[in-house]
PDB file of C-alpha atoms in Angstrom:
ATOM      1  CA  UNK A  20      -0.019   0.061   0.051  1.00  0.00           C
ATOM      2  CA  UNK A  21       1.396   3.451  -0.973  1.00  0.00           C
ATOM      3  CA  UNK A  22       1.709   6.191   1.757  1.00  0.00           C
ATOM      4  CA  UNK A  23      -0.220   9.364   2.113  1.00  0.00           C
ATOM      5  CA  UNK A  24      -0.326  11.945  -0.395  1.00  0.00           C
ATOM      6  CA  UNK A  25      -1.151  15.731   0.460  1.00  0.00           C
ATOM      7  CA  UNK A  26      -2.292  18.288  -2.094  1.00  0.00           C
ATOM      8  CA  UNK A  27      -0.951  21.390  -0.221  1.00  0.00           C
ATOM      9  CA  UNK A  28       1.805  22.156   1.882  1.00  0.00           C
ATOM     10  CA  UNK A  29       0.675  22.765   5.689  1.00  0.00           C
ATOM     11  CA  UNK A  30       3.259  25.406   6.174  1.00  0.00           C
ATOM     12  CA  UNK A  31       2.653  27.811   3.121  1.00  0.00           C
ATOM     13  CA  UNK A  32      -0.352  26.270   1.090  1.00  0.00           C
ATOM     14  CA  UNK A  33       1.833  25.664  -1.967  1.00  0.00           C
ATOM     15  CA  UNK A  34       0.447  23.041  -4.365  1.00  0.00           C
ATOM     16  CA  UNK A  35       4.016  22.098  -5.034  1.00  0.00           C
ATOM     17  CA  UNK A  36       4.471  19.787  -1.998  1.00  0.00           C
ATOM     18  CA  UNK A  37       6.281  16.568  -3.155  1.00  0.00           C
ATOM     19  CA  UNK A  38       5.486  13.105  -1.662  1.00  0.00           C
ATOM     20  CA  UNK A  39       8.728  11.099  -1.482  1.00  0.00           C
ATOM     21  CA  UNK A  40      10.051   7.688  -0.165  1.00  0.00           C
ATOM     22  CA  UNK A  41       6.819   5.858  -0.871  1.00  0.00           C
ATOM     23  CA  UNK A  42       4.625   8.375   0.995  1.00  0.00           C
ATOM     24  CA  UNK A  43       6.651   8.651   4.113  1.00  0.00           C
ATOM     25  CA  UNK A  44       8.136  12.040   3.503  1.00  0.00           C
ATOM     26  CA  UNK A  45       6.764  15.667   2.298  1.00  0.00           C
ATOM     27  CA  UNK A  46       8.915  18.226   1.002  1.00  0.00           C
ATOM     28  CA  UNK A  47       7.744  21.662  -0.230  1.00  0.00           C
ATOM     29  CA  UNK A  48      10.399  23.256  -2.856  1.00  0.00           C
ATOM     30  CA  UNK A  49       8.568  26.520  -2.268  1.00  0.00           C
ATOM     31  CA  UNK A  50       9.178  27.092   1.479  1.00  0.00           C
ATOM     32  CA  UNK A  51      11.428  24.306   2.427  1.00  0.00           C
ATOM     33  CA  UNK A  52       9.064  22.584   4.786  1.00  0.00           C
ATOM     34  CA  UNK A  53       9.672  18.916   5.263  1.00  0.00           C
ATOM     35  CA  UNK A  54       7.896  16.409   7.233  1.00  0.00           C
ATOM     36  CA  UNK A  55       8.642  12.852   7.913  1.00  0.00           C
ATOM     37  CA  UNK A  56       5.853  10.162   8.810  1.00  0.00           C
ATOM     38  CA  UNK A  57       7.702   8.170  11.461  1.00  0.00           C
ATOM     39  CA  UNK A  58       6.291   4.799  12.890  1.00  0.00           C
ATOM     40  CA  UNK A  59       3.995   5.372  15.862  1.00  0.00           C
ATOM     41  CA  UNK A  60       4.386   3.047  18.970  1.00  0.00           C
ATOM     42  CA  UNK A  61       1.264   0.881  20.029  1.00  0.00           C
ATOM     43  CA  UNK A  62       0.838  -1.749  22.614  1.00  0.00           C
ATOM     44  CA  UNK A  63      -1.478  -4.791  23.281  1.00  0.00           C
ATOM     45  CA  UNK A  64      -1.785  -7.126  26.171  1.00  0.00           C
ATOM     46  CA  UNK A  65      -2.521 -10.907  26.321  1.00  0.00           C
ATOM     47  CA  UNK A  66      -4.275 -11.424  29.440  1.00  0.00           C
ATOM     48  CA  UNK A  67      -5.497 -14.938  30.523  1.00  0.00           C
ATOM     49  CA  UNK A  68      -8.275 -15.835  33.016  1.00  0.00           C
ATOM     50  CA  UNK A  69      -8.080 -18.863  35.476  1.00  0.00           C
ATOM     51  CA  UNK A  70      -9.646 -21.215  32.738  1.00  0.00           C
ATOM     52  CA  UNK A  71      -6.904 -20.273  30.475  1.00  0.00           C
ATOM     53  CA  UNK A  72      -8.771 -18.300  28.056  1.00  0.00           C
ATOM     54  CA  UNK A  73      -7.416 -14.865  26.591  1.00  0.00           C
ATOM     55  CA  UNK A  74      -9.292 -11.610  26.820  1.00  0.00           C
ATOM     56  CA  UNK A  75     -10.274  -9.846  23.553  1.00  0.00           C
ATOM     57  CA  UNK A  76     -12.050  -6.820  22.906  1.00  0.00           C
ATOM     58  CA  UNK A  77     -14.778  -6.371  20.275  1.00  0.00           C
ATOM     59  CA  UNK A  78     -13.746  -2.810  18.691  1.00  0.00           C
ATOM     60  CA  UNK A  79     -16.406  -0.282  18.922  1.00  0.00           C
ATOM     61  CA  UNK A  80     -15.043   1.994  16.008  1.00  0.00           C
ATOM     62  CA  UNK A  81     -12.821   1.932  12.776  1.00  0.00           C
ATOM     63  CA  UNK A  82     -10.543   0.746  11.686  1.00  0.00           C
ATOM     64  CA  UNK A  83     -11.899  -2.856  11.777  1.00  0.00           C
ATOM     65  CA  UNK A  84     -14.913  -2.128  13.966  1.00  0.00           C
ATOM     66  CA  UNK A  85     -16.484  -5.440  14.964  1.00  0.00           C
ATOM     67  CA  UNK A  86     -13.385  -7.409  15.087  1.00  0.00           C
ATOM     68  CA  UNK A  87     -11.370  -8.614  18.097  1.00  0.00           C
ATOM     69  CA  UNK A  88      -8.431  -6.787  19.373  1.00  0.00           C
ATOM     70  CA  UNK A  89      -6.370  -7.094  22.582  1.00  0.00           C
ATOM     71  CA  UNK A  90      -6.762  -4.448  25.223  1.00  0.00           C
ATOM     72  CA  UNK A  91      -4.246  -1.773  24.164  1.00  0.00           C
ATOM     73  CA  UNK A  92      -3.584   1.131  21.971  1.00  0.00           C
ATOM     74  CA  UNK A  93      -1.138   4.142  21.022  1.00  0.00           C
ATOM     75  CA  UNK A  94       1.731   5.151  23.166  1.00  0.00           C
ATOM     76  CA  UNK A  95       1.702   8.679  24.381  1.00  0.00           C
ATOM     77  CA  UNK A  96       4.807  11.118  24.143  1.00  0.00           C
ATOM     78  CA  UNK A  97       7.306  10.235  26.889  1.00  0.00           C
ATOM     79  CA  UNK A  98       5.745   6.935  27.934  1.00  0.00           C
ATOM     80  CA  UNK A  99       7.358   3.699  27.998  1.00  0.00           C
ATOM     81  CA  UNK A 100       5.784   0.564  26.238  1.00  0.00           C
ATOM     82  CA  UNK A 101       4.978  -0.739  29.806  1.00  0.00           C
ATOM     83  CA  UNK A 102       3.463   2.443  30.909  1.00  0.00           C
ATOM     84  CA  UNK A 103       1.434   2.603  27.874  1.00  0.00           C
ATOM     85  CA  UNK A 104       0.167  -1.038  28.260  1.00  0.00           C
ATOM     86  CA  UNK A 105      -0.879  -0.368  31.884  1.00  0.00           C
ATOM     87  CA  UNK A 106      -2.692   3.020  30.983  1.00  0.00           C
ATOM     88  CA  UNK A 107      -4.400   1.717  27.677  1.00  0.00           C
ATOM     89  CA  UNK A 108      -5.639  -1.465  29.508  1.00  0.00           C
ATOM     90  CA  UNK A 109      -6.998   0.502  32.503  1.00  0.00           C
ATOM     91  CA  UNK A 110      -8.696   2.941  30.075  1.00  0.00           C
ATOM     92  CA  UNK A 111     -10.505   0.095  27.930  1.00  0.00           C
ATOM     93  CA  UNK A 112     -11.106  -2.391  30.437  1.00  0.00           C
ATOM     94  CA  UNK A 113     -11.335  -0.226  33.830  1.00  0.00           C
ATOM     95  CA  UNK A 114      -8.856  -2.640  35.506  1.00  0.00           C
ATOM     96  CA  UNK A 115      -5.202  -1.836  36.038  1.00  0.00           C
ATOM     97  CA  UNK A 116      -3.196  -4.937  35.031  1.00  0.00           C
ATOM     98  CA  UNK A 117      -0.571  -6.768  37.041  1.00  0.00           C
ATOM     99  CA  UNK A 118       2.749  -8.415  36.355  1.00  0.00           C
ATOM    100  CA  UNK A 119       3.282  -6.896  32.708  1.00  0.00           C
ATOM    101  CA  UNK A 120       6.023  -8.674  30.604  1.00  0.00           C
ATOM    102  CA  UNK A 121       7.235  -8.077  27.183  1.00  0.00           C
ATOM    103  CA  UNK A 122       6.556 -10.880  24.650  1.00  0.00           C
ATOM    104  CA  UNK A 123       7.389  -9.612  21.157  1.00  0.00           C
ATOM    105  CA  UNK A 124       6.820  -6.938  18.563  1.00  0.00           C
ATOM    106  CA  UNK A 125       5.556  -6.797  14.777  1.00  0.00           C
ATOM    107  CA  UNK A 126       4.927  -3.921  12.452  1.00  0.00           C
ATOM    108  CA  UNK A 127       1.361  -3.014  11.467  1.00  0.00           C
ATOM    109  CA  UNK A 128      -0.429  -0.865   9.244  1.00  0.00           C
ATOM    110  CA  UNK A 129      -3.213   1.185  10.791  1.00  0.00           C
ATOM    111  CA  UNK A 130      -5.696   3.209   8.128  1.00  0.00           C
ATOM    112  CA  UNK A 131      -7.861   5.675   9.830  1.00  0.00           C
ATOM    113  CA  UNK A 132     -10.000   8.157   7.898  1.00  0.00           C
ATOM    114  CA  UNK A 133      -8.109   7.700   4.711  1.00  0.00           C
ATOM    115  CA  UNK A 134      -4.551   8.280   6.488  1.00  0.00           C
ATOM    116  CA  UNK A 135      -2.162   5.312   6.600  1.00  0.00           C
ATOM    117  CA  UNK A 136      -0.179   5.079   9.905  1.00  0.00           C
ATOM    118  CA  UNK A 137       2.460   2.594  10.210  1.00  0.00           C
ATOM    119  CA  UNK A 138       3.102   1.252  13.715  1.00  0.00           C
ATOM    120  CA  UNK A 139       5.424  -0.819  15.855  1.00  0.00           C
ATOM    121  CA  UNK A 140       2.916  -2.831  17.874  1.00  0.00           C
ATOM    122  CA  UNK A 141       4.606  -4.023  21.189  1.00  0.00           C
ATOM    123  CA  UNK A 142       2.886  -6.854  23.019  1.00  0.00           C
ATOM    124  CA  UNK A 143       2.945  -7.962  26.570  1.00  0.00           C
ATOM    125  CA  UNK A 144       1.430 -10.412  28.965  1.00  0.00           C
ATOM    126  CA  UNK A 145      -0.423  -9.296  32.027  1.00  0.00           C
ATOM    127  CA  UNK A 146      -2.449 -10.608  35.049  1.00  0.00           C
ATOM    128  CA  UNK A 147      -5.487  -9.033  36.528  1.00  0.00           C
ATOM    129  CA  UNK A 148      -6.164  -8.427  40.278  1.00  0.00           C
ATOM    130  CA  UNK A 149      -8.482 -10.790  42.082  1.00  0.00           C
ATOM    131  CA  UNK A 150     -12.233 -10.202  41.597  1.00  0.00           C
ATOM    132  CA  UNK A 151     -11.827  -7.828  38.683  1.00  0.00           C
ATOM    133  CA  UNK A 152     -14.681  -6.432  36.949  1.00  0.00           C
ATOM    134  CA  UNK A 153     -14.529  -5.562  33.298  1.00  0.00           C
ATOM    135  CA  UNK A 154     -15.953  -2.222  32.351  1.00  0.00           C
ATOM    136  CA  UNK A 155     -15.800  -1.439  28.714  1.00  0.00           C
ATOM    137  CA  UNK A 156     -14.650   2.064  27.511  1.00  0.00           C
ATOM    138  CA  UNK A 157     -17.450   3.703  25.606  1.00  0.00           C
ATOM    139  CA  UNK A 158     -16.805   4.465  22.033  1.00  0.00           C
ATOM    140  CA  UNK A 159     -13.726   2.205  22.079  1.00  0.00           C
ATOM    141  CA  UNK A 160     -14.927  -1.209  23.265  1.00  0.00           C
ATOM    142  CA  UNK A 161     -18.485  -2.844  22.344  1.00  0.00           C
ATOM    143  CA  UNK A 162     -17.753  -6.040  24.578  1.00  0.00           C
ATOM    144  CA  UNK A 163     -15.397  -8.436  26.047  1.00  0.00           C
ATOM    145  CA  UNK A 164     -14.895 -11.995  24.991  1.00  0.00           C
ATOM    146  CA  UNK A 165     -12.805 -14.722  26.469  1.00  0.00           C
ATOM    147  CA  UNK A 166     -11.444 -17.227  23.980  1.00  0.00           C
ATOM    148  CA  UNK A 167      -9.437 -20.381  24.137  1.00  0.00           C
ATOM    149  CA  UNK A 168      -6.130 -19.983  22.234  1.00  0.00           C
ATOM    150  CA  UNK A 169      -4.322 -23.336  22.370  1.00  0.00           C
ATOM    151  CA  UNK A 170      -3.138 -23.785  18.724  1.00  0.00           C
ATOM    152  CA  UNK A 171      -2.487 -22.105  15.577  1.00  0.00           C
ATOM    153  CA  UNK A 172      -5.897 -23.308  14.237  1.00  0.00           C
ATOM    154  CA  UNK A 173      -7.525 -21.480  17.153  1.00  0.00           C
ATOM    155  CA  UNK A 174      -5.599 -18.210  16.228  1.00  0.00           C
ATOM    156  CA  UNK A 175      -6.693 -18.595  12.677  1.00  0.00           C
ATOM    157  CA  UNK A 176     -10.320 -18.852  13.608  1.00  0.00           C
ATOM    158  CA  UNK A 177     -10.304 -15.681  15.681  1.00  0.00           C
ATOM    159  CA  UNK A 178     -11.554 -12.547  13.579  1.00  0.00           C
ATOM    160  CA  UNK A 179      -8.704 -10.521  14.507  1.00  0.00           C
ATOM    161  CA  UNK A 180      -8.681  -6.668  13.741  1.00  0.00           C
ATOM    162  CA  UNK A 181      -4.810  -6.571  12.996  1.00  0.00           C
ATOM    163  CA  UNK A 182      -2.310  -8.940  11.476  1.00  0.00           C
ATOM    164  CA  UNK A 183       0.144  -8.033  14.374  1.00  0.00           C
ATOM    165  CA  UNK A 184      -2.083  -9.550  16.833  1.00  0.00           C
ATOM    166  CA  UNK A 185      -2.433 -12.812  14.857  1.00  0.00           C
ATOM    167  CA  UNK A 186       1.361 -13.033  14.484  1.00  0.00           C
ATOM    168  CA  UNK A 187       1.780 -12.226  18.278  1.00  0.00           C
ATOM    169  CA  UNK A 188      -0.488 -15.120  19.148  1.00  0.00           C
ATOM    170  CA  UNK A 189       1.331 -17.515  17.152  1.00  0.00           C
ATOM    171  CA  UNK A 190       4.720 -16.581  18.564  1.00  0.00           C
ATOM    172  CA  UNK A 191       3.179 -16.599  22.069  1.00  0.00           C
ATOM    173  CA  UNK A 192       2.043 -20.093  21.679  1.00  0.00           C
ATOM    174  CA  UNK A 193       5.556 -21.230  20.495  1.00  0.00           C
ATOM    175  CA  UNK A 194       7.264 -19.696  23.551  1.00  0.00           C
ATOM    176  CA  UNK A 195       4.583 -20.131  26.428  1.00  0.00           C
TER     177      UNK A 195
END
């Protein structure tokens, strides 16, 4: 997929803005403005219950509305991956997770409102406190589902929102 294109320079309004490096850089020859589309950092958490099932959220918005995803989201400025994982999980589930441990990372493409974002998705495992109660973040999560993920066939059967989550579950099955 080719990167994003813009019709006007955001600094001077010139129509001469050039899209370079497959849509990852823009340069205005009229005013010298240049902009790079750097990779965004995102996180996701693999959380298991006592029955060994994995927690998924049903996405309430685009992209991939209605598909399954891990609790998670984009990192904020000056935030570590672990901090983002804790914050995002608490925002989306209403529960602050415990024992967050890094698993792996995969690249992802996140298209939103006609703009293509390239991400580096970092995945973690986490536990939940005793007697936790999930509360879906309005507008982000429509519901929660606990699913068995014991084999590659289980992974392939899931309607996952993002390829990075599929790759992560396959890796997680190999190393756990």
